[in-house]
mmCIF file of C-alpha atoms and ligand atoms in Angstrom:
data_model
loop_
_atom_site.group_PDB
_atom_site.id
_atom_site.type_symbol
_atom_site.label_atom_id
_atom_site.label_comp_id
_atom_site.label_asym_id
_atom_site.label_seq_id
_atom_site.Cartn_x
_atom_site.Cartn_y
_atom_site.Cartn_z
ATOM 1 C CA UNK A 1014 0.341 0.115 -0.105
ATOM 2 C CA UNK A 1015 1.538 3.422 -0.643
ATOM 3 C CA UNK A 1016 0.796 6.644 0.964
ATOM 4 C CA UNK A 1017 0.659 9.861 0.461
ATOM 5 C CA UNK A 1018 3.874 12.229 2.271
ATOM 6 C CA UNK A 1019 1.286 13.811 5.287
ATOM 7 C CA UNK A 1020 -0.492 10.137 6.439
ATOM 8 C CA UNK A 1021 3.430 9.483 7.105
ATOM 9 C CA UNK A 1022 3.866 13.290 9.030
ATOM 10 C CA UNK A 1023 0.533 12.330 10.577
ATOM 11 C CA UNK A 1024 1.741 8.311 11.135
ATOM 12 C CA UNK A 1025 4.905 9.375 12.223
ATOM 13 C CA UNK A 1026 3.773 12.037 15.096
ATOM 14 C CA UNK A 1027 1.709 9.597 16.650
ATOM 15 C CA UNK A 1028 3.436 7.077 16.911
ATOM 16 C CA UNK A 1029 5.252 9.493 18.787
ATOM 17 C CA UNK A 1030 3.013 10.223 20.859
ATOM 18 C CA UNK A 1031 2.330 7.031 22.019
ATOM 19 C CA UNK A 1032 5.890 7.106 23.669
ATOM 20 C CA UNK A 1033 7.527 5.413 20.435
ATOM 21 C CA UNK A 1034 9.717 8.471 19.762
ATOM 22 C CA UNK A 1035 10.634 10.437 16.785
ATOM 23 C CA UNK A 1036 14.667 9.574 17.584
ATOM 24 C CA UNK A 1037 14.000 6.096 17.567
ATOM 25 C CA UNK A 1038 11.721 5.648 14.725
ATOM 26 C CA UNK A 1039 15.722 7.477 13.218
ATOM 27 C CA UNK A 1040 17.700 4.958 14.307
ATOM 28 C CA UNK A 1041 15.394 1.681 12.811
ATOM 29 C CA UNK A 1042 15.423 4.220 10.124
ATOM 30 C CA UNK A 1043 19.381 5.068 10.084
ATOM 31 C CA UNK A 1044 19.925 1.318 11.303
ATOM 32 C CA UNK A 1045 17.566 -0.483 8.523
ATOM 33 C CA UNK A 1046 18.838 1.897 5.750
ATOM 34 C CA UNK A 1047 22.635 0.140 6.120
ATOM 35 C CA UNK A 1048 21.655 -3.221 6.582
ATOM 36 C CA UNK A 1049 20.662 -2.336 2.577
ATOM 37 C CA UNK A 1050 23.355 -1.426 1.514
ATOM 38 C CA UNK A 1051 25.722 -3.605 3.410
ATOM 39 C CA UNK A 1052 23.876 -6.251 1.000
ATOM 40 C CA UNK A 1053 25.059 -4.310 -2.202
ATOM 41 C CA UNK A 1054 28.601 -3.266 -1.139
ATOM 42 C CA UNK A 1055 31.511 -4.917 1.384
ATOM 43 C CA UNK A 1056 31.947 -0.936 3.119
ATOM 44 C CA UNK A 1057 35.275 -2.336 5.287
ATOM 45 C CA UNK A 1058 38.251 0.142 4.600
ATOM 46 C CA UNK A 1059 35.934 1.701 1.715
ATOM 47 C CA UNK A 1060 35.860 5.467 1.826
ATOM 48 C CA UNK A 1061 32.460 6.904 2.725
ATOM 49 C CA UNK A 1062 30.789 10.382 1.612
ATOM 50 C CA UNK A 1063 26.990 10.661 3.577
ATOM 51 C CA UNK A 1064 25.576 14.495 2.915
ATOM 52 C CA UNK A 1065 23.146 15.608 5.804
ATOM 53 C CA UNK A 1066 20.828 18.005 5.310
ATOM 54 C CA UNK A 1067 19.628 20.220 8.295
ATOM 55 C CA UNK A 1068 16.333 17.976 8.898
ATOM 56 C CA UNK A 1069 15.513 15.049 9.616
ATOM 57 C CA UNK A 1070 16.788 13.278 6.558
ATOM 58 C CA UNK A 1071 19.965 14.400 7.542
ATOM 59 C CA UNK A 1072 19.956 13.233 10.734
ATOM 60 C CA UNK A 1073 18.862 9.516 9.081
ATOM 61 C CA UNK A 1074 22.502 10.287 7.226
ATOM 62 C CA UNK A 1075 23.775 10.511 10.672
ATOM 63 C CA UNK A 1076 22.819 7.517 12.416
ATOM 64 C CA UNK A 1077 24.298 5.483 9.098
ATOM 65 C CA UNK A 1078 27.113 7.011 9.640
ATOM 66 C CA UNK A 1079 27.887 5.711 13.297
ATOM 67 C CA UNK A 1080 26.954 2.098 11.807
ATOM 68 C CA UNK A 1081 28.123 2.231 9.013
ATOM 69 C CA UNK A 1082 31.618 3.024 11.538
ATOM 70 C CA UNK A 1083 31.054 0.725 12.974
ATOM 71 C CA UNK A 1084 31.131 -2.006 10.644
ATOM 72 C CA UNK A 1085 34.816 -0.375 9.730
ATOM 73 C CA UNK A 1086 33.732 1.804 6.465
ATOM 74 C CA UNK A 1087 36.288 5.113 6.307
ATOM 75 C CA UNK A 1088 33.277 7.614 7.264
ATOM 76 C CA UNK A 1089 33.135 11.529 6.244
ATOM 77 C CA UNK A 1090 29.891 14.058 7.216
ATOM 78 C CA UNK A 1091 28.894 16.641 5.542
ATOM 79 C CA UNK A 1092 26.823 19.027 6.920
ATOM 80 C CA UNK A 1093 25.782 20.623 4.376
ATOM 81 C CA UNK A 1094 25.368 24.227 6.561
ATOM 82 C CA UNK A 1095 26.488 25.208 10.434
ATOM 83 C CA UNK A 1096 25.510 23.097 12.994
ATOM 84 C CA UNK A 1097 23.998 25.130 15.134
ATOM 85 C CA UNK A 1098 21.348 25.213 12.633
ATOM 86 C CA UNK A 1099 19.894 21.486 13.467
ATOM 87 C CA UNK A 1100 16.717 21.608 13.143
ATOM 88 C CA UNK A 1101 15.328 19.039 14.680
ATOM 89 C CA UNK A 1102 16.358 17.798 18.616
ATOM 90 C CA UNK A 1103 16.893 13.425 17.240
ATOM 91 C CA UNK A 1104 19.186 15.759 14.705
ATOM 92 C CA UNK A 1105 21.309 17.423 17.342
ATOM 93 C CA UNK A 1106 21.607 14.226 19.364
ATOM 94 C CA UNK A 1107 22.804 11.769 16.392
ATOM 95 C CA UNK A 1108 25.497 14.900 15.512
ATOM 96 C CA UNK A 1109 26.434 14.795 19.025
ATOM 97 C CA UNK A 1110 27.806 11.730 18.793
ATOM 98 C CA UNK A 1111 28.934 11.667 16.002
ATOM 99 C CA UNK A 1112 31.610 14.948 17.751
ATOM 100 C CA UNK A 1113 32.591 11.498 20.300
ATOM 101 C CA UNK A 1114 33.501 9.826 17.764
ATOM 102 C CA UNK A 1115 37.081 9.755 16.336
ATOM 103 C CA UNK A 1116 36.027 7.281 13.816
ATOM 104 C CA UNK A 1117 33.948 9.312 11.840
ATOM 105 C CA UNK A 1118 35.279 12.293 10.009
ATOM 106 C CA UNK A 1119 32.803 15.608 11.173
ATOM 107 C CA UNK A 1120 33.013 18.422 8.432
ATOM 108 C CA UNK A 1121 29.670 21.075 7.791
ATOM 109 C CA UNK A 1122 29.642 24.525 6.300
ATOM 110 C CA UNK A 1123 28.430 26.511 2.967
ATOM 111 C CA UNK A 1124 30.368 24.860 0.380
ATOM 112 C CA UNK A 1125 32.745 21.702 0.101
ATOM 113 C CA UNK A 1126 36.006 20.226 -1.083
ATOM 114 C CA UNK A 1127 37.120 16.462 -0.028
ATOM 115 C CA UNK A 1128 40.743 14.679 -0.709
ATOM 116 C CA UNK A 1129 39.662 11.634 -1.048
ATOM 117 C CA UNK A 1130 37.579 9.703 -3.674
ATOM 118 C CA UNK A 1131 34.455 7.912 -2.891
ATOM 119 C CA UNK A 1132 33.440 4.191 -3.311
ATOM 120 C CA UNK A 1133 29.961 4.882 -1.789
ATOM 121 C CA UNK A 1134 28.546 8.043 -1.089
ATOM 122 C CA UNK A 1135 25.145 8.914 0.648
ATOM 123 C CA UNK A 1136 22.232 11.154 0.294
ATOM 124 C CA UNK A 1137 21.023 12.637 3.337
ATOM 125 C CA UNK A 1138 19.946 15.425 2.009
ATOM 126 C CA UNK A 1139 16.044 16.215 1.165
ATOM 127 C CA UNK A 1140 13.096 14.271 2.263
ATOM 128 C CA UNK A 1141 10.345 14.976 2.899
ATOM 129 C CA UNK A 1142 10.680 18.349 3.667
ATOM 130 C CA UNK A 1143 11.621 19.498 0.282
ATOM 131 C CA UNK A 1144 9.470 22.413 -1.467
ATOM 132 C CA UNK A 1145 10.494 24.219 -4.065
ATOM 133 C CA UNK A 1146 13.824 24.898 -6.021
ATOM 134 C CA UNK A 1147 17.014 23.709 -5.373
ATOM 135 C CA UNK A 1148 19.287 25.963 -2.537
ATOM 136 C CA UNK A 1149 22.357 26.208 -2.356
ATOM 137 C CA UNK A 1150 24.391 24.438 -0.404
ATOM 138 C CA UNK A 1151 22.438 21.610 -1.430
ATOM 139 C CA UNK A 1152 22.771 21.505 -4.937
ATOM 140 C CA UNK A 1153 27.000 21.230 -5.037
ATOM 141 C CA UNK A 1154 26.053 18.932 -3.304
ATOM 142 C CA UNK A 1155 23.430 16.709 -5.972
ATOM 143 C CA UNK A 1156 25.429 18.001 -8.313
ATOM 144 C CA UNK A 1157 28.519 16.439 -6.888
ATOM 145 C CA UNK A 1158 26.449 13.221 -6.867
ATOM 146 C CA UNK A 1159 26.232 12.912 -9.943
ATOM 147 C CA UNK A 1160 29.250 13.837 -10.654
ATOM 148 C CA UNK A 1161 31.027 11.175 -8.949
ATOM 149 C CA UNK A 1162 32.031 7.678 -10.646
ATOM 150 C CA UNK A 1163 30.941 5.864 -7.915
ATOM 151 C CA UNK A 1164 27.673 3.806 -5.315
ATOM 152 C CA UNK A 1165 24.790 5.661 -4.509
ATOM 153 C CA UNK A 1166 22.473 5.164 -1.742
ATOM 154 C CA UNK A 1167 19.624 7.588 -0.502
ATOM 155 C CA UNK A 1168 18.201 7.486 2.594
ATOM 156 C CA UNK A 1169 14.237 8.036 1.972
ATOM 157 C CA UNK A 1170 13.065 9.331 -1.389
ATOM 158 C CA UNK A 1171 16.996 11.075 -3.869
ATOM 159 C CA UNK A 1172 17.247 15.036 -2.741
ATOM 160 C CA UNK A 1173 15.153 16.354 -5.627
ATOM 161 C CA UNK A 1174 12.743 13.827 -6.264
ATOM 162 C CA UNK A 1175 9.246 15.408 -4.534
ATOM 163 C CA UNK A 1176 8.437 11.754 -2.831
ATOM 164 C CA UNK A 1177 4.520 12.991 -3.245
ATOM 165 C CA UNK A 1178 3.739 13.716 -6.753
ATOM 166 C CA UNK A 1179 7.336 12.062 -8.171
ATOM 167 C CA UNK A 1180 8.163 15.293 -9.974
ATOM 168 C CA UNK A 1181 11.887 17.337 -9.572
ATOM 169 C CA UNK A 1182 13.307 20.197 -8.816
ATOM 170 C CA UNK A 1183 15.543 22.334 -11.184
ATOM 171 C CA UNK A 1184 17.894 20.191 -9.748
ATOM 172 C CA UNK A 1185 17.928 16.378 -8.650
ATOM 173 C CA UNK A 1186 20.072 13.098 -7.671
ATOM 174 C CA UNK A 1187 20.306 10.295 -9.391
ATOM 175 C CA UNK A 1188 20.239 7.302 -6.790
ATOM 176 C CA UNK A 1189 21.138 2.908 -7.304
ATOM 177 C CA UNK A 1190 19.624 2.211 -4.023
ATOM 178 C CA UNK A 1191 16.311 3.470 -1.579
ATOM 179 C CA UNK A 1192 15.303 3.147 0.648
ATOM 180 C CA UNK A 1193 12.197 5.371 2.290
ATOM 181 C CA UNK A 1194 10.690 3.832 5.658
ATOM 182 C CA UNK A 1195 7.853 2.711 6.977
ATOM 183 C CA UNK A 1196 5.447 2.156 4.062
ATOM 184 C CA UNK A 1197 5.658 3.371 0.306
ATOM 185 C CA UNK A 1198 5.133 7.408 -0.987
ATOM 186 C CA UNK A 1199 3.481 7.536 -3.608
ATOM 187 C CA UNK A 1200 5.290 10.037 -5.972
ATOM 188 C CA UNK A 1201 9.084 7.896 -5.120
ATOM 189 C CA UNK A 1202 7.957 4.571 -7.542
ATOM 190 C CA UNK A 1203 6.617 6.282 -10.054
ATOM 191 C CA UNK A 1204 10.728 7.026 -10.613
ATOM 192 C CA UNK A 1205 12.407 4.383 -10.534
ATOM 193 C CA UNK A 1206 15.183 5.917 -13.508
ATOM 194 C CA UNK A 1207 16.229 8.224 -10.422
ATOM 195 C CA UNK A 1208 15.532 6.138 -7.335
ATOM 196 C CA UNK A 1209 17.703 2.931 -8.654
ATOM 197 C CA UNK A 1210 16.458 -0.010 -6.865
ATOM 198 C CA UNK A 1211 13.540 1.113 -4.050
ATOM 199 C CA UNK A 1212 12.825 -0.891 -0.470
ATOM 200 C CA UNK A 1213 9.973 0.394 1.969
ATOM 201 C CA UNK A 1214 11.684 -1.063 5.755
ATOM 202 C CA UNK A 1215 10.033 -0.945 9.307
ATOM 203 C CA UNK A 1216 10.547 1.435 10.999
ATOM 204 C CA UNK A 1217 8.876 0.374 14.208
ATOM 205 C CA UNK A 1218 6.450 2.208 13.778
ATOM 206 C CA UNK A 1219 3.129 0.603 16.349
ATOM 207 C CA UNK A 1220 0.387 -0.535 13.827
ATOM 208 C CA UNK A 1221 -1.760 1.167 16.094
ATOM 209 C CA UNK A 1222 -0.341 4.870 15.115
ATOM 210 C CA UNK A 1223 -2.007 4.474 11.960
ATOM 211 C CA UNK A 1224 -5.582 4.116 13.252
ATOM 212 C CA UNK A 1225 -7.250 6.740 12.017
ATOM 213 C CA UNK A 1226 -5.534 8.084 9.299
ATOM 214 C CA UNK A 1227 -5.445 5.279 6.644
HETATM 215 N N1 LIG B 2065 9.260 8.282 7.351
HETATM 216 C C1 LIG B 2065 9.135 8.702 8.884
HETATM 217 O O1 LIG B 2065 8.705 8.113 9.609
HETATM 218 C C2 LIG B 2065 10.870 8.896 8.805
HETATM 219 C C3 LIG B 2065 10.696 9.355 8.996
HETATM 220 N N2 LIG B 2065 12.477 10.233 9.053
HETATM 221 C C4 LIG B 2065 13.002 11.212 7.762
HETATM 222 O O2 LIG B 2065 12.692 12.210 8.086
HETATM 223 C C5 LIG B 2065 12.341 13.145 6.925
HETATM 224 C C6 LIG B 2065 11.502 14.653 6.521
HETATM 225 O O3 LIG B 2065 12.514 15.158 7.624
HETATM 226 P P1 LIG B 2065 12.082 16.562 7.957
HETATM 227 O O4 LIG B 2065 12.698 17.442 8.553
HETATM 228 O O5 LIG B 2065 10.902 17.021 8.074
HETATM 229 O O6 LIG B 2065 12.506 17.947 6.283
HETATM 230 P P2 LIG B 2065 13.613 16.810 5.335
HETATM 231 O O7 LIG B 2065 15.181 16.243 5.775
HETATM 232 O O8 LIG B 2065 13.337 16.699 3.929
HETATM 233 O O9 LIG B 2065 13.668 18.633 4.616
HETATM 234 C C7 LIG B 2065 14.310 19.140 5.652
HETATM 235 C C8 LIG B 2065 14.265 20.874 5.482
HETATM 236 O O10 LIG B 2065 15.169 21.240 3.844
HETATM 237 C C9 LIG B 2065 15.088 22.624 3.799
HETATM 238 N N3 LIG B 2065 14.636 22.154 3.028
HETATM 239 C C10 LIG B 2065 13.073 22.258 1.957
HETATM 240 N N4 LIG B 2065 13.164 21.793 0.466
HETATM 241 C C11 LIG B 2065 14.422 23.128 0.344
HETATM 242 C C12 LIG B 2065 14.773 23.085 -0.829
HETATM 243 N N5 LIG B 2065 14.336 22.965 -2.042
HETATM 244 N N6 LIG B 2065 15.995 23.569 -0.409
HETATM 245 C C13 LIG B 2065 17.138 23.685 0.177
HETATM 246 N N7 LIG B 2065 16.047 23.205 1.878
HETATM 247 C C14 LIG B 2065 15.103 23.280 1.531
HETATM 248 C C15 LIG B 2065 14.128 23.733 4.951
HETATM 249 O O11 LIG B 2065 15.181 23.780 6.353
HETATM 250 C C16 LIG B 2065 13.434 22.065 5.521
HETATM 251 O O12 LIG B 2065 13.731 22.403 7.309
HETATM 252 C C17 LIG B 2065 12.512 11.418 6.336
HETATM 253 O O13 LIG B 2065 12.503 12.243 4.324
HETATM 254 C C18 LIG B 2065 13.041 10.805 6.475
HETATM 255 O O14 LIG B 2065 14.291 10.761 6.119
HETATM 256 C C19 LIG B 2065 12.736 10.509 10.465
HETATM 257 O O15 LIG B 2065 14.595 9.969 10.351
HETATM 258 C C20 LIG B 2065 11.999 8.906 11.169
HETATM 259 C C21 LIG B 2065 10.800 8.790 10.386
HETATM 260 K K1 K B 2066 17.962 11.860 0.667
#
């Protein structure tokens, strides 16, 4: 069953109100995404670049960074903006854990340059919160992904693709694999040319959180 983006936000909020906090959803999302990536790539000693936006799509990417470090990948996180501007409590919580991990290289700001060639890029730039034309530095990050010659993994939806309508913004990323969460959103499967292999993974939200919404 495919659901709308509004239904997803309502289910997420209801689950949170039931006490299954968003930080746990984020943890399960990042963990499920890493499990799917591991089916394709042996990440040990690989250079993995994670672009993280300031919203919860970025937060999922931060969770992935921690899990991938546990598999001995060489992880670099590029937070697209200033850490003070991270928008949510759960993303902030994950950023502060990464700050205590010397196994993950953290970069942040409005511009970037890397002294390594990534084997995998994780697109945690924009998810269901997308609106309008893509602004900087997100636009440059999406262009970087599209120009790179490596495996590309999209968190929830390739950035720039509207998960509700299936329409693309002025700039959009193309992935080899996309893992969306809880249930498939209506617009995502319309663009399998951008998603690559597509999966919907459960993230522990109680089915009761759907009551009255689906
Ligand atoms: N579905 C679930 O149960 C869960 C989803 N998770 C992940 O959370 C994101 C949605 O997070 P949200 O913070 O609402 O939105 P985004 O991260 O997609 O974007 C937020 C941020 O981005 C800025 N922005 C929006 N449009 C643009 C633009 N065109 N150019 C530049 N910047 C833009 C804006 O400032 C927004 O505030 C979902 O996709 C999942 O990945 C949860 O982790 C767990 C549960
Ligand atoms: K994304």
